[in-house]
Coordinates of C-alpha atoms and ligand atoms in Angstrom, one line a residue:
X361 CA 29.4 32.3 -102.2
X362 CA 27.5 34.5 -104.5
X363 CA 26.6 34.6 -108.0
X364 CA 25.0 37.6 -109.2
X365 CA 23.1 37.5 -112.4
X366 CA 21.4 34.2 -113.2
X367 CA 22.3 34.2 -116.9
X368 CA 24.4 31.4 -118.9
X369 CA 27.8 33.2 -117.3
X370 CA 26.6 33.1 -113.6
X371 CA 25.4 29.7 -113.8
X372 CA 28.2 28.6 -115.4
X373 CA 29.9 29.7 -112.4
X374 CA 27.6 28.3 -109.7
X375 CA 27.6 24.6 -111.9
X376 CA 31.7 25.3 -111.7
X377 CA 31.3 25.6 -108.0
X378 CA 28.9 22.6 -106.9
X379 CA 30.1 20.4 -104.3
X380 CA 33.0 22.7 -103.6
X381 CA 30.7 25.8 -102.0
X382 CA 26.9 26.8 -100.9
X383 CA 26.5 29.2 -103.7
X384 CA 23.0 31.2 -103.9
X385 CA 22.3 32.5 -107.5
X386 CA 20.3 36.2 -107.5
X387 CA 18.5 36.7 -110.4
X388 CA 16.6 39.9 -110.9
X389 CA 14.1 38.3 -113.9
X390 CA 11.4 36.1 -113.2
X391 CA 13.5 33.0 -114.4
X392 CA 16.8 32.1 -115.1
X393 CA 18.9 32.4 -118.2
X394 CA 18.8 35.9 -119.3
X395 CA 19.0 36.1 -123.3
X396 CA 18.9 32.6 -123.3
X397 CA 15.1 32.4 -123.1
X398 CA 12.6 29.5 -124.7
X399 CA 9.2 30.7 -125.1
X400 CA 5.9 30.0 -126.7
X401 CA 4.5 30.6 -130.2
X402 CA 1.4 29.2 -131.0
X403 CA 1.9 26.1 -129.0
X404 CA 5.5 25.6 -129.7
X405 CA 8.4 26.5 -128.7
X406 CA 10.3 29.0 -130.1
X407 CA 14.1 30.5 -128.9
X408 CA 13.3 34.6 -128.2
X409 CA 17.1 35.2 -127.5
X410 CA 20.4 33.0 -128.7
X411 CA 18.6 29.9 -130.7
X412 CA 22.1 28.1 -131.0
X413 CA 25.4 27.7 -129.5
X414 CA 28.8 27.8 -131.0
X415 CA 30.5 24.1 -131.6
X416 CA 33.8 25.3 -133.1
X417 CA 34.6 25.5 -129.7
X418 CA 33.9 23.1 -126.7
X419 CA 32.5 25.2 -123.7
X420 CA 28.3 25.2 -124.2
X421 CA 28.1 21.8 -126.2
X422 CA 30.6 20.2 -123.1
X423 CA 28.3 22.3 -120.8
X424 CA 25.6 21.3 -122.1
X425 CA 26.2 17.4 -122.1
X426 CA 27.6 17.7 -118.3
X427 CA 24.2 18.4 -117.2
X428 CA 22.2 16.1 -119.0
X429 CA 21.3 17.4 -122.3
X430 CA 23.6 15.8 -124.6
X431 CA 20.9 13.2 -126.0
X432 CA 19.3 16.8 -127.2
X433 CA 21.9 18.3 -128.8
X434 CA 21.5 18.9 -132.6
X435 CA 22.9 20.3 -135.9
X436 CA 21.3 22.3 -137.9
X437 CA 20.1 21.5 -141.7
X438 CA 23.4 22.5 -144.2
X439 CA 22.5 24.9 -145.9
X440 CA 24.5 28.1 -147.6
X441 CA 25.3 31.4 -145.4
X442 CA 23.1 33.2 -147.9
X443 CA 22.4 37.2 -148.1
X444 CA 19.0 38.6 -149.6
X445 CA 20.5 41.6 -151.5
X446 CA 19.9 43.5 -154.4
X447 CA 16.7 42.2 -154.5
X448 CA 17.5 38.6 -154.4
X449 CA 18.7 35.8 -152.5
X450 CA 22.3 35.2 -152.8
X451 CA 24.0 32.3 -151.3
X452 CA 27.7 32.8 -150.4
X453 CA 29.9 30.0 -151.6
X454 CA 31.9 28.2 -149.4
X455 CA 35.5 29.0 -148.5
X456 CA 35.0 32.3 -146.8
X457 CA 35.9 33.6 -143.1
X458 CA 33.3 36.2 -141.5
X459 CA 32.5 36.7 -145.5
X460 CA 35.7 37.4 -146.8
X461 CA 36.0 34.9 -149.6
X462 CA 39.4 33.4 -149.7
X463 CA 38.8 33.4 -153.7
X464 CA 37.3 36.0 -155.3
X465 CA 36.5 34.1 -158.3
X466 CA 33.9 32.1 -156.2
X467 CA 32.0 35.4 -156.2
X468 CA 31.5 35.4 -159.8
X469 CA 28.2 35.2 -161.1
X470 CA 26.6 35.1 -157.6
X471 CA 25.8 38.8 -157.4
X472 CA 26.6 40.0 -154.1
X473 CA 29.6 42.2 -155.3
X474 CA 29.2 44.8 -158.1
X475 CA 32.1 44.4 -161.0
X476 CA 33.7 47.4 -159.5
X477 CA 33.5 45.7 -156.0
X478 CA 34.8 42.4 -157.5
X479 CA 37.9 43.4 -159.2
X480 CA 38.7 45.5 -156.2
X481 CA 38.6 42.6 -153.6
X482 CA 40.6 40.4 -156.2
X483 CA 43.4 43.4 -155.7
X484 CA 44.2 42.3 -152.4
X485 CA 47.3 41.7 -151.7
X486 CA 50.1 42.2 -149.2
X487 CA 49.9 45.7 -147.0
X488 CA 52.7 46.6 -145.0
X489 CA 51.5 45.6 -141.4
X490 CA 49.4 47.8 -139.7
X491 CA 51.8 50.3 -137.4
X492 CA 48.5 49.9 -134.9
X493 CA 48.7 46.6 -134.5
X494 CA 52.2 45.9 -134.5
X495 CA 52.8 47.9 -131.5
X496 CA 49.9 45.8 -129.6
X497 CA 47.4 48.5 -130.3
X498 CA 44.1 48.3 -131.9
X499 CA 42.0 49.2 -135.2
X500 CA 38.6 48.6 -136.4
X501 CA 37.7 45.7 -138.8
X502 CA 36.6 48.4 -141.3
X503 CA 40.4 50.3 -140.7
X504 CA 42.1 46.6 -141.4
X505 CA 39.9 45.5 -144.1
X506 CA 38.6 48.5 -146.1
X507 CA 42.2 49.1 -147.5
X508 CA 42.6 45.8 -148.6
X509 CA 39.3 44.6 -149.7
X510 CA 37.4 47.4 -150.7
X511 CA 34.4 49.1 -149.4
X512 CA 32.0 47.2 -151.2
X513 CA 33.1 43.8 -150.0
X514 CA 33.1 44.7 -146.3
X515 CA 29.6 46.4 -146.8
X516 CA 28.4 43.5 -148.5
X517 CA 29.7 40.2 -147.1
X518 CA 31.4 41.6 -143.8
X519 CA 28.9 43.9 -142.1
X520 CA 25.8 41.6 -142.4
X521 CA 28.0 38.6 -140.8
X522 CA 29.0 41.1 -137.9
X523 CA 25.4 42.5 -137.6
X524 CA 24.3 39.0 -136.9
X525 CA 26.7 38.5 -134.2
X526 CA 27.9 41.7 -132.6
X527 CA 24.4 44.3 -133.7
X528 CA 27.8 46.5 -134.3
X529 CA 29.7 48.1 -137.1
X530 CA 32.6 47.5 -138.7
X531 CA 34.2 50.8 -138.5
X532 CA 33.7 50.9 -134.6
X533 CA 34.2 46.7 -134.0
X534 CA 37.6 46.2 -132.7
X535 CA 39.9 44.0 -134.8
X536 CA 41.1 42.7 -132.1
X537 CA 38.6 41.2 -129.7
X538 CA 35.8 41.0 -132.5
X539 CA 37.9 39.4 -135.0
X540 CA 41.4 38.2 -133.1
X541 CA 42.0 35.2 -135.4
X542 CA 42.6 38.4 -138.1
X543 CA 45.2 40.4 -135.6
X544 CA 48.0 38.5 -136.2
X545 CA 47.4 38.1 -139.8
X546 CA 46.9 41.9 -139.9
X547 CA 50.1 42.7 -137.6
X548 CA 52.4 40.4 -140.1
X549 CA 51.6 42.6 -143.3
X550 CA 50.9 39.2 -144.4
X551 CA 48.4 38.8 -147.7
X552 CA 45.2 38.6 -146.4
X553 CA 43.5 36.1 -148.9
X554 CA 46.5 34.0 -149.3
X555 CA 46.4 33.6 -145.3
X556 CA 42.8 32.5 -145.6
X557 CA 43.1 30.0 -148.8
X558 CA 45.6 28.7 -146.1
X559 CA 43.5 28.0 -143.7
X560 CA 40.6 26.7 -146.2
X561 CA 43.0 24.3 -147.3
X562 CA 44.1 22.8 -144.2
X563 CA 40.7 22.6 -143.1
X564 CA 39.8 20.9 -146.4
X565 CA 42.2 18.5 -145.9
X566 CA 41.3 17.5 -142.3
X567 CA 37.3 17.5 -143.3
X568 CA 38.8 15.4 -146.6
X569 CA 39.0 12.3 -143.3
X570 CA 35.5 12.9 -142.5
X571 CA 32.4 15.1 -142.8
X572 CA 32.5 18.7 -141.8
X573 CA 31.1 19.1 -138.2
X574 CA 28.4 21.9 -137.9
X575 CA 29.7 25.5 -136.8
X576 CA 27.0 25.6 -134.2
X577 CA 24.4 23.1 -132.1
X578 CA 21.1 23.7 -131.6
X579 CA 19.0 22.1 -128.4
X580 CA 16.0 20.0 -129.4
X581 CA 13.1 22.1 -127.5
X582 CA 15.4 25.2 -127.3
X583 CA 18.5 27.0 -125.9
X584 CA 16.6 28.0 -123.3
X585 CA 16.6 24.2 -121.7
X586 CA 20.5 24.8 -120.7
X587 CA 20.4 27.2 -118.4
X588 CA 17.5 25.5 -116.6
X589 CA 19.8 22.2 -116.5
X590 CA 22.6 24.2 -115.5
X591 CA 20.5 26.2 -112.8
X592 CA 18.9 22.1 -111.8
X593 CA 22.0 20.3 -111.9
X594 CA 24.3 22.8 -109.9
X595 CA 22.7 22.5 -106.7
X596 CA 23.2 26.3 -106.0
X597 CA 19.9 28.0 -104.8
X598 CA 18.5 30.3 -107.1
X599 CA 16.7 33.1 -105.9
X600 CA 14.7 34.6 -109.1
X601 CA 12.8 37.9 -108.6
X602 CA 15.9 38.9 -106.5
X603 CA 17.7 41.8 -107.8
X604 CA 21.3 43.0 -106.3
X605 CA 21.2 46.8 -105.1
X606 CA 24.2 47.7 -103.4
X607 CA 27.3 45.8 -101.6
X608 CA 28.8 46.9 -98.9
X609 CA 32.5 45.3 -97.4
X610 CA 32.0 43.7 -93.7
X611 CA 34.5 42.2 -91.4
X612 CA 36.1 38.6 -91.8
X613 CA 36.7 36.6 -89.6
X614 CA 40.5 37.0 -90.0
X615 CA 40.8 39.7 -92.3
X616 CA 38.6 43.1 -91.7
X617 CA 36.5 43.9 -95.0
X618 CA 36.9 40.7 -96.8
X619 CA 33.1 39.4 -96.3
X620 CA 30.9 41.2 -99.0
X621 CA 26.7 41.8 -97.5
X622 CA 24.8 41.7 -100.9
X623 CA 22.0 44.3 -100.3
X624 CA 18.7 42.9 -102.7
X625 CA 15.0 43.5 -103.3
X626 CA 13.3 40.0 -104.0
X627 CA 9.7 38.8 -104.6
X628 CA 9.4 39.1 -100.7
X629 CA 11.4 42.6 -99.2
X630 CA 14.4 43.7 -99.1
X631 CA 17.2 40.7 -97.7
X632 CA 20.6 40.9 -97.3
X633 CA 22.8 38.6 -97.9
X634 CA 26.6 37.5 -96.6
X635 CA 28.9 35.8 -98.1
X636 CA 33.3 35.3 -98.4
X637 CA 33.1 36.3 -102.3
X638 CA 31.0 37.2 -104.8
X639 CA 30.9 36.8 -108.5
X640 CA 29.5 39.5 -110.6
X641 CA 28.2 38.4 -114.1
X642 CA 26.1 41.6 -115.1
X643 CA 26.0 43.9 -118.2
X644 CA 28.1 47.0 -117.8
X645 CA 25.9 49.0 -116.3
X646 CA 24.8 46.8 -113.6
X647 CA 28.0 45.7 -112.5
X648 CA 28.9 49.8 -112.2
X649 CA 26.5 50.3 -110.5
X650 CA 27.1 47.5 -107.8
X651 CA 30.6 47.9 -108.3
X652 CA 31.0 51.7 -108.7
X653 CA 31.0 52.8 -104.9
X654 CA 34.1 50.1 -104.1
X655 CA 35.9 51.0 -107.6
X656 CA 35.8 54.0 -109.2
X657 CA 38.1 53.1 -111.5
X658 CA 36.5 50.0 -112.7
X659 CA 33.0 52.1 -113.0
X660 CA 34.8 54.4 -115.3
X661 CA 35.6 51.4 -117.6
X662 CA 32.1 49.9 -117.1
X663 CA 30.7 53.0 -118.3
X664 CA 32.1 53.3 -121.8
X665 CA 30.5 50.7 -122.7
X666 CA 27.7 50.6 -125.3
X667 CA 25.5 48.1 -126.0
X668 CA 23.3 47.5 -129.0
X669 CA 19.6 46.5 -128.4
X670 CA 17.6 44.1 -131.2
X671 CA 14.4 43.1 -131.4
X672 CA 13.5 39.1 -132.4
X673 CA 10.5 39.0 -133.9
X674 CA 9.3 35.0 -134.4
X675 CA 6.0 34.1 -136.5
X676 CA 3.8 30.9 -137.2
X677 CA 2.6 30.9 -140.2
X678 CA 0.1 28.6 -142.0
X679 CA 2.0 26.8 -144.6
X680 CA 1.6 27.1 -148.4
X681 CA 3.3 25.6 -151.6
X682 CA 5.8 25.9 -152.7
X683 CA 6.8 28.2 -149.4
X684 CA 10.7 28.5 -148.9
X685 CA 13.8 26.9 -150.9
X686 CA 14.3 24.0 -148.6
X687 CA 18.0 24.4 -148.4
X688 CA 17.3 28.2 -147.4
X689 CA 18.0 28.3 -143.8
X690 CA 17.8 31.8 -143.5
X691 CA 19.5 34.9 -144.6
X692 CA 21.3 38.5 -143.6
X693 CA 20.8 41.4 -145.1
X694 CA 23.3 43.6 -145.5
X695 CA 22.8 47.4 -143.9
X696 CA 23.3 49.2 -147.3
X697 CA 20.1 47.9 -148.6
X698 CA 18.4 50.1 -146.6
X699 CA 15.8 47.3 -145.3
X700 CA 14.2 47.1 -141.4
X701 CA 15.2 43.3 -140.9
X702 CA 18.9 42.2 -140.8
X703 CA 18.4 38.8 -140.6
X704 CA 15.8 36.3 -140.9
X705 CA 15.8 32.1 -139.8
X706 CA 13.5 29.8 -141.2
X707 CA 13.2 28.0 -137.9
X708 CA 11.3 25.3 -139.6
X709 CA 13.7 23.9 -142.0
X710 CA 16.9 25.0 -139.6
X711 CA 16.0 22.7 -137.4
X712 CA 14.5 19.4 -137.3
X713 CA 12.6 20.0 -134.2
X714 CA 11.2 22.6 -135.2
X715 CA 9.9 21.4 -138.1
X716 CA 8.5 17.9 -136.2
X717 CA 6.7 20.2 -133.0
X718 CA 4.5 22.0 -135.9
X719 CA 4.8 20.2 -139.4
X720 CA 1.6 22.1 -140.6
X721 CA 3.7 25.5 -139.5
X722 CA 6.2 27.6 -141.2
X723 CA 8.2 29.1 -138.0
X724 CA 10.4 32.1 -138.7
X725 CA 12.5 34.1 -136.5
X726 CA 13.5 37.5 -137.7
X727 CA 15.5 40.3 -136.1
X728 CA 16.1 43.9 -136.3
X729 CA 18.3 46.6 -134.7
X730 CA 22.1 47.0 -135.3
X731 CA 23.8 49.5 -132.9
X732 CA 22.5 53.3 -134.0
X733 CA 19.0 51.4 -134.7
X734 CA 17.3 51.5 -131.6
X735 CA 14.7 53.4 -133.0
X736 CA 13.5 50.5 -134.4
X737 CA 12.7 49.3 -130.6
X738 CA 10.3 51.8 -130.0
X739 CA 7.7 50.8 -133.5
X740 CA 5.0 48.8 -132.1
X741 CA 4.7 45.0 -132.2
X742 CA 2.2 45.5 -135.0
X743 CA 4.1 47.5 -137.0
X744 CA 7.5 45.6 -136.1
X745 CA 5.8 42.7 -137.4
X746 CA 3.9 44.1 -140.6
X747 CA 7.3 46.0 -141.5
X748 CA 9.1 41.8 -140.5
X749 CA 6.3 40.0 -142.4
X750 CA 6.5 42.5 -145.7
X751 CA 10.3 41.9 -145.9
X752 CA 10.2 38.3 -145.6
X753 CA 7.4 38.0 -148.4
X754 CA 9.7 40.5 -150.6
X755 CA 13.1 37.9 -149.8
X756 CA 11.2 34.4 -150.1
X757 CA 7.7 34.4 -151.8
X758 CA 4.3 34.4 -150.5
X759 CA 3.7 33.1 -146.8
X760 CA 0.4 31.9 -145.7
X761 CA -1.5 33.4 -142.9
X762 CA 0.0 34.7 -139.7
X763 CA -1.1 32.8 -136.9
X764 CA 0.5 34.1 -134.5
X765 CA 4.1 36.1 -133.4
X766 CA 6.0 37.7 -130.9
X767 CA 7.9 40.4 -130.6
X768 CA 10.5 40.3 -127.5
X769 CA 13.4 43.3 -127.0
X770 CA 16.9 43.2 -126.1
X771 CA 17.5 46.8 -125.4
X772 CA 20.6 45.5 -124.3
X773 CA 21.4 43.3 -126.0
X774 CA 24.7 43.2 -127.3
X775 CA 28.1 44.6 -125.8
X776 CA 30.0 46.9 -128.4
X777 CA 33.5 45.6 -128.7
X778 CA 34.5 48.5 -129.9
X779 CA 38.1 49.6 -130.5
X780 CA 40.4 49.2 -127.7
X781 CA 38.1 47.0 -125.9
X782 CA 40.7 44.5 -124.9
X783 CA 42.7 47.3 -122.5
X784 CA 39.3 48.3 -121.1
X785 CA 38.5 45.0 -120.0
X786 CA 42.2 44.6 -118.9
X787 CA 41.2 47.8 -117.0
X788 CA 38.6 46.7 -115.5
X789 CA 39.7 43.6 -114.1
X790 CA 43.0 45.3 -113.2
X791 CA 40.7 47.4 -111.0
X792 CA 38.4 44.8 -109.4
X793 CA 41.2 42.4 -108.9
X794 CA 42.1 45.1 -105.9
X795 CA 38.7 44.6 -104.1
X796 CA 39.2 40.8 -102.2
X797 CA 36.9 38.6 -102.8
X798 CA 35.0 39.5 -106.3
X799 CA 35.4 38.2 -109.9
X800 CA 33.8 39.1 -112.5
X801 CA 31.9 37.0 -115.6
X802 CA 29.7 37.7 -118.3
X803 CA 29.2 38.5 -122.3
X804 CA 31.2 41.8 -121.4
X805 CA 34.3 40.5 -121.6
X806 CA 36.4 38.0 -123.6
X807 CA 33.2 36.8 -126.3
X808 CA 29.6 37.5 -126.4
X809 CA 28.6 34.0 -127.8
X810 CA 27.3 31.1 -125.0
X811 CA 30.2 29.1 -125.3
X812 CA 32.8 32.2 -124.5
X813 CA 29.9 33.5 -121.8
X814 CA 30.2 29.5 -120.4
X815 CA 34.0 29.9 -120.5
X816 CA 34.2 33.4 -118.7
X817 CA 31.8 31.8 -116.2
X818 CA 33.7 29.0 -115.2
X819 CA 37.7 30.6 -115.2
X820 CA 35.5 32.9 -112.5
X821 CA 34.6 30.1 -110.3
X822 CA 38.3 28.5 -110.7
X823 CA 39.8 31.5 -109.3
X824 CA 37.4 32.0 -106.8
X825 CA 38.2 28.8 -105.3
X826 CA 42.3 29.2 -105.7
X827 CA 41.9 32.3 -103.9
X828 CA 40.3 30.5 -101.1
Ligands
FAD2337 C1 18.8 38.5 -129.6 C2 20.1 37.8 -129.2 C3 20.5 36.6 -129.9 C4 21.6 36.0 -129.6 N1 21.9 34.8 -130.3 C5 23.0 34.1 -130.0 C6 23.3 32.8 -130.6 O1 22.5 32.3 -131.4 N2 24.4 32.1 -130.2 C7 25.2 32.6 -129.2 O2 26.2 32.0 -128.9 N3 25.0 33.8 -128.6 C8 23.9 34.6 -128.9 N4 23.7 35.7 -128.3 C9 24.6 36.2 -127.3 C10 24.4 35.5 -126.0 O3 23.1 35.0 -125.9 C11 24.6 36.4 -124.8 O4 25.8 37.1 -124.9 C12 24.7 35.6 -123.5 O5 23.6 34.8 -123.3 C13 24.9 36.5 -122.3 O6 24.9 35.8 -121.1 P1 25.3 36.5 -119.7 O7 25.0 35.5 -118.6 O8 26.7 37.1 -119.8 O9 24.4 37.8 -119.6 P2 22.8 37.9 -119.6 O10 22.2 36.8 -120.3 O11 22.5 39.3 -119.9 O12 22.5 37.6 -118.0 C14 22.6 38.5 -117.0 C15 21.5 38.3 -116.0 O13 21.7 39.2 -114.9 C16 20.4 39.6 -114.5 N5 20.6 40.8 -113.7 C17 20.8 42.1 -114.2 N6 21.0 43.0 -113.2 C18 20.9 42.3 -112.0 C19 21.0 42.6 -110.6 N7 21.2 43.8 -110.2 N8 20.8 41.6 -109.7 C20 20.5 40.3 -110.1 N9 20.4 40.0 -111.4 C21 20.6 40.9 -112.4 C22 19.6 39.7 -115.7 O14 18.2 39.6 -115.5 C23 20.1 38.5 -116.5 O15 19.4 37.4 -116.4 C24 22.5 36.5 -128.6 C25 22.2 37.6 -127.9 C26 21.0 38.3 -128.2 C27 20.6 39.5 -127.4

């Protein structure tokens, strides 16, 4: 069996698969993990890619403590979502979804909506369901939400949220597969806030038995410690400088052109490679390209896909009084500011780790680039990180003297699930589910965080092995 791409999907898939199959892992980097990647800052380390996993759901935290890493899981420090706009910061109060408050009066006094923007959002109410959706179609978060909340409320308190997560828009984002716990909501007609004050409530009561369990997990040392557990604990070999070029069907034993020959360049020559099946968890364009020659059809899919690159600028600074609020985790900036960064972590009080490997440090993580902004790729290091270090002295006070930072691009980093994404990955594996042999994993299709990558990864493996 092989696994191609040695990021958090594709070792998902080969961990899935230990004991059951000899499964090599080609990865074309020099290490494993992809966008999960730990480096170091100044003697310390610091996450360059995802910096926490989602623990709403189970997949990367159950992932994680399977391979050994459980004793290093961690939450971060509470602390408000909070937005530096309008030349301030601005913490959002509790009780919202994705920033939509279920009460608008929660948002008065803080300043993130305008009057204007204020009374509008209170107008919500119910909106005959949208035609779109009822029919099992698809509309953008901006087409759902603009209409009932206002402009202002989406370009405030959605887009920044969405930024962080996607690097997308609102009025591309699909409603459906960017926000799906909003589709059915949306396809009722049913009030929007009314349906979230629901939801607060029940969730209030069940935290009312216990404290509130943190929306995410960090990993003491960095994110960038599970895939290298995963990669260690699967047993699969991992081939690392080893990058997939073409595939080409071969005879099976039984069955003529079942066996896939996996054509690579590695660290030493070309090498091919056989194998019974293969699982493909590559960005879009990758997995056309491999793909493309056996599936048209698939390759057509793959290639509307667009991805959004960021940049993740993180900086060691010297530390002064009074430095940071220390309940200010961080903060998002919302595009209609106009400002370079779109979000900013203060890894030092976010994490306890953090804080402990360098307590004479302020660590900060800041990143830039939303889909349309990958300009912002091409500006230097140094002036990435004067335009970074001007911003963050604007949103949180003086800082003391850089010591050192690092600036590491993800030109691709992000797929765009844009409208209608959910038939073009139906498409897609409608297509590939004709070539024996081949399943497909990866941020591309059903979530872009760890925990849905680990769950994509793993269903792969499972249906590799019922297929036999
Ligand atoms: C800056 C940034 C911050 C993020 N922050 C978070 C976060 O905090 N929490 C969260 O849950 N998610 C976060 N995400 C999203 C999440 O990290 C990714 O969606 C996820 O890690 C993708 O995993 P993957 O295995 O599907 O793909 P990738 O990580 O892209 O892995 C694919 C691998 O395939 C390899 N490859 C490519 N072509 C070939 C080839 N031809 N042959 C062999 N190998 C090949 C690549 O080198 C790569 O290692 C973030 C993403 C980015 C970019």
């Amino acid at each position: 069996m092989i696994v191609i791409g040695g990021g958090i999907s594709g070792l998902a898939a080969a961990w899935e698969l230990r004991g059951k199959a000899e499964v090599t892992v080609l990865e074309a980097g020099d290490r494993v993990g992809g966008k999960l990647r730990t480096g170091s800052l100044a003697g310390t380390p610091v996450d360059e890619g995802a910096e926490s996993v989602m623990a709403l759901r189970p997949e990367a935290v159950r992932l994680a403590e399977e391979v050994g890493l459980g004793d290093s899981l961690c939450d971060p420090a509470p602390a408000p979502v909070t937005f530096w706009t309008r030349d301030a910061l601005r913490p959002l109060p509790a009780g919202h979804v994705m920033g939509i408050p279920a009460d608008p009066a929660a948002l008065n006094g803080t300043g993130l909506l305008s009057a204007e923007g204020l009374a509008r959002l209170a107008q919500e109410e119910a909106i005959p369901a949208s035609p779109a959706l009822t029919d099992g179609g698809d509309i953008s978060i901006a087409g759902y939400l603009v209409p009932r909340i206002g402009q202002e409320a989406v370009d405030r308190l959605v887009e920044p949220l969405l930024g962080g997560i996607y690097a997308g828009r609102t009025d591309q984002l699909s409603l459906r597969s960017a926000m799906p716990f909003l589709a059915p909501v949306a396809a009722s007609g049913d009030s929007l806030l009314a349906t979230l004050r629901r939801r607060r409530d029940s969730q209030g009561a069940a935290s009312s038995q216990g404290p509130r369990p943190s929306v995410v997990r960090g990993i003491v040392g960095g994110t960038g410690r599970l895939p290298r557990a995963v990669a260690a604990a699967s047993g699969a070999r991992v081939l690392t400088h080893s990058t997939a070029l073409a595939l080409e069907r071969t005879p099976g034993n039984c069955t003529p052109g079942n066996r896939w020959r996996v054509h690579a360049a590695t660290g030493h020559g070309p090498a091919t490679l056989d194998a019974d099946a293969l699982i493909v968890a590559l960005p879009a364009p990758a997995a056309a390209t491999l793909l493309g020659p056996h599936s048209p059809a698939a390759r057509a899919e793959l290639d509307t896909v667009r991805y959004a690159g960021s940049a993740v600028l993180t900086m060691a600074f010297t530390r002064t009084r009074p430095g940071p609020a220390p309940d200010l985790n961080g903060f998002l900036v919302p595009p209609v500011d106009g400002r370079t960064i779109k979000a900013a972590t203060v890894l030092s009080h976010k994490w306890a780790w953090q804080r402990d490997e360098a307590p004479s440090r302020l660590i900060l993580r800041a990143s830039v680039g939303r889909v349309g902004e990958e300009h912002l790729l091409d500006l230097d290091d140094r002036h990435l990180t004067a335009l970074a270090t001007a911003e963050l002295t604007a949103a949180i006070g003086p800082l003391g003297s850089l010591l050192a930072s690092k600036v590491t691009r993800w030109p691709q980093g992000l797929p765009q699930y844009e409208v209608g994404h959910a038939d073009r990955v139906a498409a897609v594996r409608e297509a590939i589910g004709k070539l024996p042999g081949v399943e497909l994993c990866g941020a591309l299709y059903e979530g872009v965080g760890v925990a849905a990558c680990v769950a994509t990864g793993r269903a792969a493996a499972e249906r590799v092995l019922a297929n036999g």
